[in-house]
C-alpha cells in the first residue's frame, strides 16, 4: 500500500540523521493516529510493553464528543488502564442497565446487568466524553507514550519495512518514521480515506440530533442512572444522564425524513419530543444547556482492518449504529487488541501475518454479531417481541445479556437468543405477540 494524497512528502527529516538515513534510534515502534478511546487505549497498552509510541491528536483535549453511555464490558478495560477510580471521581453516573420504552409509554422493557447470564460487572458508567477521553489520553501519557495534541497526521507512505509519516501542527509540518501505524482516527478514517476503502453498510441512512439538558425527569433508585431509549416507528430517542444534573438527549431518524421536513435542528428535536408522549413527559421541565448538534449515523466498514505495518481500531475500522452503546467499548477493545498484536509482532516479526490474521478474525466476529443485532432492532417484529418480553425460559435475560455487550459462548444463552430472533422474524406474518403501535418521529407533510 502506498498512501500519500499529494504523492509528495515534504523535506523535513526530523527522524533521519544528518545523512538523511533513518537510524534505529529515531525509528519509532508506533505512531497512533487519534487520541480518542481507541487510540489512547492502544497507546497506553503498547507503551507499557516498553515500545516507543507517539500519539498524534489533531484536537486539544478536553473536547466534546458524542457517545456517552458505556457498557459493563468497558469496566475491566478501565481497571486495566488504571483509570476506573478517576472516572468515578470525575462525577460519572453509575449505570445499572437500560430501559426501552414505546413512544406512548405503554410498552417497556428493562435490562439490568446484574441479571446477565454470564459473569459481567453489575454496573458501568455514563460519562461526559470531554472528561472521559481526557482521562484516557493523560493515562496513555503516564504509561510512557508521547502525546502530541493539536497535531494532525496528514499523510503516510510505506517504504520497505517502515512508514514515513507527515505531521502538521501550528509550527508547520514534520516527518516521522515508524514501524507501525495504529489508526484510531475515528470517523475521519485516516487510512481508509487515503486508501479509498470505505464501504457504506446501511441501506437506511440515519442521522441524529442531540443536546445536553438540565432538569430532565429521572426515575429513582438504581434506574436513575440508566440509559432510556424511547422507540418511534422510524427511529428512537436516547436519554443518558451524564452528571448529577445533566442529561444527554438525542433523536435518531432516517435522513430522508429530515430532508422532507425541512426543519432546522432545534425545531426538529422539539417537534420530535412533542410527538412522543413519553419524551414530552420526561422533558416537561427540561432546559437546554448546549446547542443542538447533528451528525450522520451511517454505518460503514473499511476494507482492511490490518495490513503490512498497520492496524485500525474503533470507528477508524467500522462504525455501527449507536443503538446498543457499543462504540466506546469496541474502540477500547480494538485499541487494546491492536496494542497486544503490535507488541507481539515487534517481538517476533516472522509471525506477523499470523498475529494480524488472528486479531482481524476475532474483532470482525464481534462486529458481525452486533451488526446482526442492530439489523433486528429496526425490524417491527423485534420491537414487538423486545418491548413485550416473555420472561419464560430466561428469554428476556438472554437478550439482555447480549445487548449488554457480553458474548457468552455457552449453548444456553445462544439458543435463547436465537429463539427470540426467530420469533421476531415470524412476528410480522404470524402476530405471535401483541403488536406495539408506534408513531412516526416527525409530523407527516401537509399536502
Ligand atoms: C449519535 C451517536 C451516538 C453515540 N452514542 C454512543 C454511546 O452512547 N455509547 C458508545 O459507546 N458509543 C456511542 N457512539 C459511538 C462512539 O462515539 C464512537 O464509537 C467512539 O467515540 C469511537 O472511538 P474512537 O476512538 O474510535 O474514535 P473517536 O472517539 O472519534 O476518536 C478519534 C480521534 O482521532 C482524532 N483524529 C482524527 N483524525 C486524525 C488525524 N488525521 N490526525 C490526528 N488526530 C486525528 C479525532 O480528533 C478524535 O479525537 C455514538 C456515536 C454517535 C454518532
XYZ file of C-alpha atoms and ligand atoms in Angstrom:
500
model
C 0.000 0.000 0.000
C 1.283 3.434 -0.866
C -0.785 6.195 0.609
C 0.124 9.805 0.303
C -2.576 12.080 -1.096
C -0.275 14.560 -2.719
C 2.259 11.928 -3.746
C 4.928 14.246 -2.341
C 6.463 14.167 1.092
C 7.785 17.444 2.497
C 11.503 17.564 3.156
C 11.648 17.568 6.939
C 13.986 14.835 8.034
C 13.380 15.157 11.775
C 13.694 11.384 12.125
C 16.726 10.929 9.965
C 20.373 11.553 10.809
C 22.379 14.227 9.022
C 22.989 11.948 6.044
C 19.236 11.668 5.576
C 19.290 7.976 6.538
C 16.902 6.700 9.188
C 18.639 5.149 12.156
C 17.381 2.538 14.571
C 17.184 5.124 17.398
C 14.918 7.515 15.548
C 12.526 4.905 14.188
C 9.507 4.820 16.468
C 7.836 1.499 17.158
C 4.401 3.003 16.518
C 2.533 6.167 15.685
C -1.057 6.189 16.896
C -3.402 8.384 14.853
C -6.010 9.958 17.157
C -6.254 10.140 20.940
C -9.895 9.007 21.372
C -10.781 5.796 23.256
C -9.250 3.522 20.575
C -6.012 5.492 20.189
C -5.497 6.261 23.890
C -6.083 2.623 24.890
C -3.725 1.328 22.200
C -1.014 3.840 23.141
C -1.337 3.109 26.853
C -1.056 -0.657 26.482
C 1.718 -0.585 23.885
C 3.826 1.931 25.832
C 3.621 -0.328 28.901
C 5.450 -3.051 26.940
C 8.412 -0.673 26.568
C 7.692 0.221 22.928
C 8.294 3.790 21.727
C 4.868 5.242 20.926
C 3.813 8.650 19.637
C 0.111 9.583 19.789
C -0.956 12.416 17.492
C -4.317 14.020 18.235
C -5.473 16.836 15.976
C -7.716 18.405 18.649
C -6.709 19.830 22.008
C -8.368 17.942 24.850
C -10.756 18.205 26.620
C -13.060 18.388 23.592
C -16.751 17.489 23.179
C -17.616 14.090 21.717
C -20.946 12.316 21.372
C -21.253 8.727 22.697
C -21.629 8.913 26.465
C -23.083 5.594 27.557
C -20.674 2.759 28.348
C -21.252 -0.986 28.594
C -20.266 -3.168 31.569
C -17.683 -4.810 29.309
C -15.815 -1.470 29.401
C -15.131 -1.767 33.117
C -12.363 -4.429 33.081
C -10.553 -2.346 30.444
C -10.835 0.801 32.566
C -9.441 -1.162 35.520
C -6.570 -2.489 33.434
C -5.669 1.038 32.303
C -5.830 2.193 35.936
C -8.477 4.884 35.333
C -11.655 3.454 36.859
C -11.456 5.431 40.117
C -10.557 8.665 38.324
C -13.583 8.260 36.067
C -15.836 7.626 39.050
C -14.360 10.617 40.915
C -14.956 12.860 37.878
C -18.691 12.677 38.587
C -19.605 9.966 36.073
C -23.028 8.467 36.656
C -23.390 4.831 37.723
C -25.366 2.874 35.127
C -27.101 -0.336 36.204
C -28.830 -1.045 32.908
C -31.119 0.349 30.247
C -34.809 0.727 29.596
C -36.523 0.639 26.211
C -39.974 2.255 26.058
C -42.531 2.792 23.289
C -43.182 6.446 22.375
C -46.578 6.374 24.132
C -45.056 4.789 27.255
C -47.394 1.766 27.057
C -44.827 -0.958 26.310
C -41.453 -1.179 28.007
C -38.633 -3.464 28.992
C -35.730 -3.018 31.398
C -32.334 -4.686 31.255
C -30.181 -4.920 34.381
C -26.568 -6.017 34.029
C -26.785 -7.946 37.304
C -29.246 -10.330 35.588
C -26.792 -11.264 32.819
C -26.331 -14.951 32.034
C -22.558 -14.769 32.375
C -20.145 -13.004 34.728
C -20.361 -9.286 33.985
C -19.745 -6.176 36.123
C -23.100 -5.182 37.618
C -22.625 -1.509 36.801
C -20.785 0.721 34.373
C -20.609 4.487 33.701
C -22.381 7.240 31.825
C -19.699 9.813 31.065
C -19.100 13.289 29.724
C -16.802 12.360 26.870
C -14.709 15.528 27.142
C -13.635 14.429 30.639
C -13.536 10.690 29.928
C -11.403 10.950 26.780
C -9.074 13.394 28.522
C -8.525 10.945 31.400
C -7.744 8.143 28.939
C -5.276 10.287 26.982
C -3.500 11.511 30.153
C -3.226 7.868 31.260
C -1.519 6.985 27.957
C 0.969 9.770 28.638
C 1.608 8.453 32.171
C 2.112 4.954 30.766
C 5.036 6.279 28.707
C 3.537 7.236 25.333
C 4.448 10.639 23.921
C 1.199 12.564 23.396
C 1.037 15.465 20.954
C -2.237 17.348 20.829
C -3.041 19.876 18.126
C -1.129 17.600 15.755
C -2.731 16.278 12.594
C -1.405 13.156 10.910
C -1.520 14.428 7.366
C -0.295 11.551 5.251
C 1.877 8.480 5.310
C 3.778 6.375 2.842
C 5.028 2.813 3.249
C 8.683 2.239 2.408
C 10.012 -1.319 2.698
C 9.528 -2.165 6.382
C 8.642 1.255 7.783
C 6.377 4.270 7.369
C 7.201 7.873 6.637
C 4.509 9.920 8.331
C 3.873 13.633 7.845
C 2.562 15.537 10.868
C 1.192 19.050 10.909
C 0.856 21.413 13.851
C 0.889 25.185 14.399
C 4.597 25.358 13.673
C 4.382 23.564 10.305
C 4.988 20.027 9.048
C 7.476 17.426 10.252
C 8.232 13.889 9.188
C 8.484 10.865 11.458
C 9.482 7.303 10.768
C 7.810 4.353 12.452
C 7.408 0.610 12.126
C 3.678 0.519 12.837
C 0.686 2.783 12.420
C -2.300 2.203 14.680
C -5.208 4.082 13.154
C -7.575 5.320 15.869
C -8.770 8.329 13.874
C -12.457 7.580 14.442
C -14.932 8.542 11.746
C -12.190 10.513 9.963
C -10.981 7.035 8.864
C -7.483 8.309 8.104
C -6.050 5.195 6.408
C -9.264 4.103 4.698
C -9.777 7.572 3.209
C -6.340 7.653 1.735
C -6.765 4.081 0.572
C -10.355 4.679 -0.656
C -11.543 1.512 1.044
C -14.641 2.715 2.907
C -17.818 0.700 2.308
C -21.167 2.100 3.478
C -23.309 -0.612 5.089
C -26.710 0.764 5.967
C -29.435 0.833 3.360
C -31.426 3.213 5.506
C -29.306 6.225 6.181
C -29.961 7.676 9.615
C -28.962 10.915 11.264
C -29.112 12.135 14.827
C -29.712 15.468 16.568
C -28.733 15.938 20.184
C -28.000 18.381 23.009
C -27.434 18.425 26.769
C -30.343 19.422 29.021
C -30.808 20.165 32.732
C -33.896 19.232 34.753
C -34.877 16.187 32.712
C -37.126 13.889 34.765
C -35.316 10.859 36.204
C -36.556 7.698 37.862
C -35.457 6.891 41.402
C -33.135 4.217 42.787
C -30.917 2.142 40.503
C -32.950 3.201 37.457
C -31.942 6.866 37.723
C -28.572 6.281 36.040
C -29.916 4.046 33.289
C -29.953 4.815 29.603
C -33.524 5.269 28.402
C -34.348 4.540 24.762
C -37.734 5.681 23.506
C -38.836 3.977 20.312
C -40.804 5.520 17.431
C -41.840 3.739 14.219
C -38.870 5.012 12.230
C -36.348 5.938 14.913
C -35.564 6.324 18.594
C -34.522 8.787 21.285
C -31.801 8.428 23.870
C -31.740 9.920 27.371
C -28.354 9.446 29.041
C -27.733 11.041 32.455
C -24.127 12.257 32.141
C -23.823 14.006 35.520
C -25.885 14.558 38.654
C -27.901 17.261 36.881
C -27.254 16.985 33.150
C -28.786 14.618 30.606
C -27.743 13.965 27.034
C -30.849 13.797 24.840
C -30.845 12.835 21.177
C -33.061 11.542 18.417
C -32.084 9.177 15.598
C -34.223 9.104 12.443
C -33.974 8.480 8.695
C -32.059 11.159 6.779
C -34.894 11.181 4.205
C -37.353 12.299 6.932
C -35.089 15.154 7.948
C -34.844 16.320 4.333
C -38.599 16.021 3.845
C -39.360 18.042 6.995
C -37.064 20.913 6.046
C -36.764 21.647 9.797
C -33.734 23.208 11.428
C -32.057 21.089 14.163
C -33.648 22.883 17.175
C -37.153 22.797 15.681
C -36.705 19.192 14.597
C -35.655 17.992 18.052
C -38.501 19.972 19.663
C -41.128 18.585 17.301
C -39.885 15.018 17.715
C -40.010 15.326 21.532
C -43.521 16.832 21.494
C -44.856 13.994 19.325
C -43.594 11.228 21.637
C -45.645 11.402 24.886
C -43.011 9.509 26.917
C -40.360 12.043 25.847
C -42.641 15.049 26.348
C -43.385 13.881 29.903
C -39.714 13.424 30.799
C -38.727 16.740 29.180
C -41.560 18.853 30.646
C -39.261 20.974 32.877
C -36.078 20.490 30.836
C -33.833 23.430 29.982
C -31.443 23.087 27.057
C -27.828 23.776 28.102
C -25.976 23.318 24.781
C -26.519 23.898 21.061
C -28.415 21.211 19.174
C -25.884 19.355 17.036
C -26.466 16.936 14.207
C -24.409 14.085 12.820
C -24.846 11.163 10.459
C -25.152 7.644 11.868
C -24.320 5.911 8.578
C -22.782 2.529 9.277
C -19.634 1.640 7.342
C -16.761 -0.776 7.291
C -13.340 -0.128 5.837
C -11.509 -2.520 3.536
C -8.710 -3.806 5.716
C -8.561 -3.962 9.484
C -4.875 -4.869 9.252
C -2.138 -4.923 6.631
C 1.618 -4.505 6.272
C 2.615 -2.314 9.211
C -0.852 -1.113 10.172
C -3.861 -1.919 12.337
C -7.117 0.022 12.539
C -9.241 0.146 15.684
C -12.581 1.637 16.709
C -14.521 3.836 14.299
C -11.445 4.048 12.070
C -12.298 0.472 11.090
C -16.068 0.398 11.317
C -18.966 2.448 12.626
C -22.053 0.696 13.935
C -25.399 2.331 14.603
C -25.156 3.530 18.247
C -28.377 1.864 19.452
C -26.639 -0.605 21.791
C -23.924 1.819 23.014
C -21.215 -0.453 21.657
C -18.953 2.256 20.143
C -16.613 3.153 23.008
C -16.275 -0.440 24.134
C -15.483 -1.706 20.613
C -12.997 1.149 20.215
C -11.211 0.386 23.502
C -11.321 -3.345 22.876
C -9.919 -2.818 19.360
C -7.237 -0.464 20.696
C -6.208 -2.940 23.400
C -6.090 -5.815 20.892
C -4.127 -3.699 18.408
C -1.521 -2.907 21.086
C -1.166 -6.566 22.091
C -0.834 -7.575 18.448
C 1.779 -4.934 17.602
C 3.760 -5.838 20.739
C 3.820 -9.483 19.640
C 4.787 -8.569 16.066
C 7.640 -6.392 17.355
C 8.903 -9.325 19.424
C 8.519 -11.977 16.715
C 8.361 -10.273 13.299
C 8.384 -13.619 11.481
C 4.924 -14.360 12.881
C 3.397 -11.016 11.915
C 0.903 -12.368 9.356
C -0.427 -14.941 11.781
C -0.867 -12.390 14.596
C -2.624 -9.915 12.301
C -4.979 -12.572 10.935
C -5.893 -13.681 14.447
C -6.658 -10.093 15.519
C -8.867 -9.303 12.498
C -10.743 -12.585 12.725
C -11.573 -12.053 16.390
C -12.643 -8.408 16.018
C -14.640 -8.992 12.822
C -16.588 -11.781 14.547
C -17.665 -9.361 17.299
C -18.569 -6.692 14.740
C -20.684 -9.181 12.744
C -22.549 -10.217 15.879
C -23.522 -6.621 16.713
C -24.340 -5.716 13.098
C -26.840 -8.566 13.131
C -28.451 -7.498 16.431
C -28.682 -3.905 15.190
C -30.427 -5.000 11.991
C -33.002 -6.821 14.111
C -33.554 -3.804 16.324
C -35.018 -1.849 13.409
C -37.436 -4.682 12.455
C -41.001 -4.079 13.703
C -41.172 -7.770 14.690
C -38.210 -7.416 17.025
C -39.705 -4.268 18.576
C -42.934 -6.168 19.363
C -41.018 -9.034 20.971
C -38.446 -6.848 22.721
C -40.956 -4.399 24.203
C -43.365 -7.092 25.400
C -40.801 -9.618 26.553
C -41.768 -13.128 27.529
C -39.951 -13.944 30.738
C -40.264 -17.701 30.333
C -37.109 -19.838 29.969
C -34.851 -16.849 30.630
C -35.521 -15.459 27.133
C -35.516 -11.849 28.266
C -32.358 -12.353 30.303
C -30.601 -13.866 27.302
C -31.364 -10.880 25.054
C -30.372 -8.536 27.895
C -27.057 -10.359 28.241
C -26.112 -9.877 24.600
C -27.207 -6.261 24.368
C -25.058 -5.587 27.460
C -22.035 -6.345 25.286
C -21.390 -9.821 26.711
C -20.673 -12.626 24.266
C -21.320 -15.857 26.163
C -20.429 -18.850 24.010
C -22.411 -21.362 26.091
C -25.252 -23.056 24.270
C -27.936 -21.918 26.759
C -27.809 -18.152 26.162
C -27.059 -18.571 22.434
C -30.042 -20.831 21.910
C -32.342 -18.470 23.800
C -31.162 -15.513 21.734
C -31.833 -17.453 18.514
C -35.350 -18.352 19.755
C -36.129 -14.673 20.370
C -34.746 -13.680 16.956
C -36.768 -16.431 15.252
C -39.971 -15.281 16.970
C -39.129 -11.707 15.889
C -38.711 -12.883 12.267
C -42.062 -14.696 12.322
C -43.928 -11.964 14.201
C -44.938 -9.770 11.204
C -46.619 -12.776 9.494
C -47.961 -14.691 12.482
C -48.609 -11.983 15.091
C -47.257 -14.177 17.909
C -47.277 -11.344 20.477
C -49.470 -8.200 20.613
C -48.228 -5.547 18.192
C -46.687 -2.346 19.543
C -48.116 0.628 17.647
C -45.585 3.424 17.287
C -45.933 6.938 15.825
C -43.594 8.374 13.177
C -40.898 10.586 14.709
C -41.918 13.709 12.782
C -45.298 15.018 11.668
C -46.371 13.970 8.134
C -46.139 16.648 5.442
C -49.292 18.637 4.904
C -50.452 18.339 1.269
C -25.079 9.921 17.594
C -24.099 8.983 18.208
C -24.330 8.458 19.477
C -23.415 7.573 20.048
N -23.664 7.048 21.284
C -22.792 6.183 21.833
C -22.995 5.680 23.148
O -23.953 6.023 23.827
N -22.085 4.806 23.639
C -20.987 4.416 22.919
O -20.208 3.596 23.410
N -20.756 4.906 21.688
C -21.613 5.776 21.137
N -21.358 6.297 19.908
C -20.158 5.850 19.194
C -18.881 6.454 19.799
O -18.991 7.852 19.828
C -17.678 6.042 18.963
O -17.818 4.699 18.562
C -16.354 6.205 19.732
O -16.121 7.547 20.042
C -15.206 5.653 18.874
O -13.971 5.932 19.478
P -12.673 6.106 18.549
O -11.526 6.270 19.468
O -12.643 5.046 17.527
O -12.947 7.460 17.742
P -13.117 8.944 18.315
O -13.660 8.922 19.674
O -13.875 9.698 17.287
O -11.633 9.493 18.390
C -10.885 9.718 17.220
C -9.900 10.845 17.491
O -8.998 10.924 16.383
C -8.709 12.288 16.116
N -8.253 12.344 14.718
C -8.971 12.040 13.617
N -8.202 12.130 12.513
C -6.961 12.498 12.931
C -5.725 12.741 12.248
N -5.602 12.600 10.921
N -4.663 13.122 12.984
C -4.761 13.259 14.340
N -5.906 13.043 15.031
C -6.985 12.645 14.333
C -10.024 12.996 16.386
O -9.828 14.363 16.684
C -10.568 12.204 17.588
O -10.234 12.814 18.821
C -22.243 7.210 19.329
C -21.994 7.756 18.074
C -22.903 8.638 17.508
C -22.621 9.214 16.151
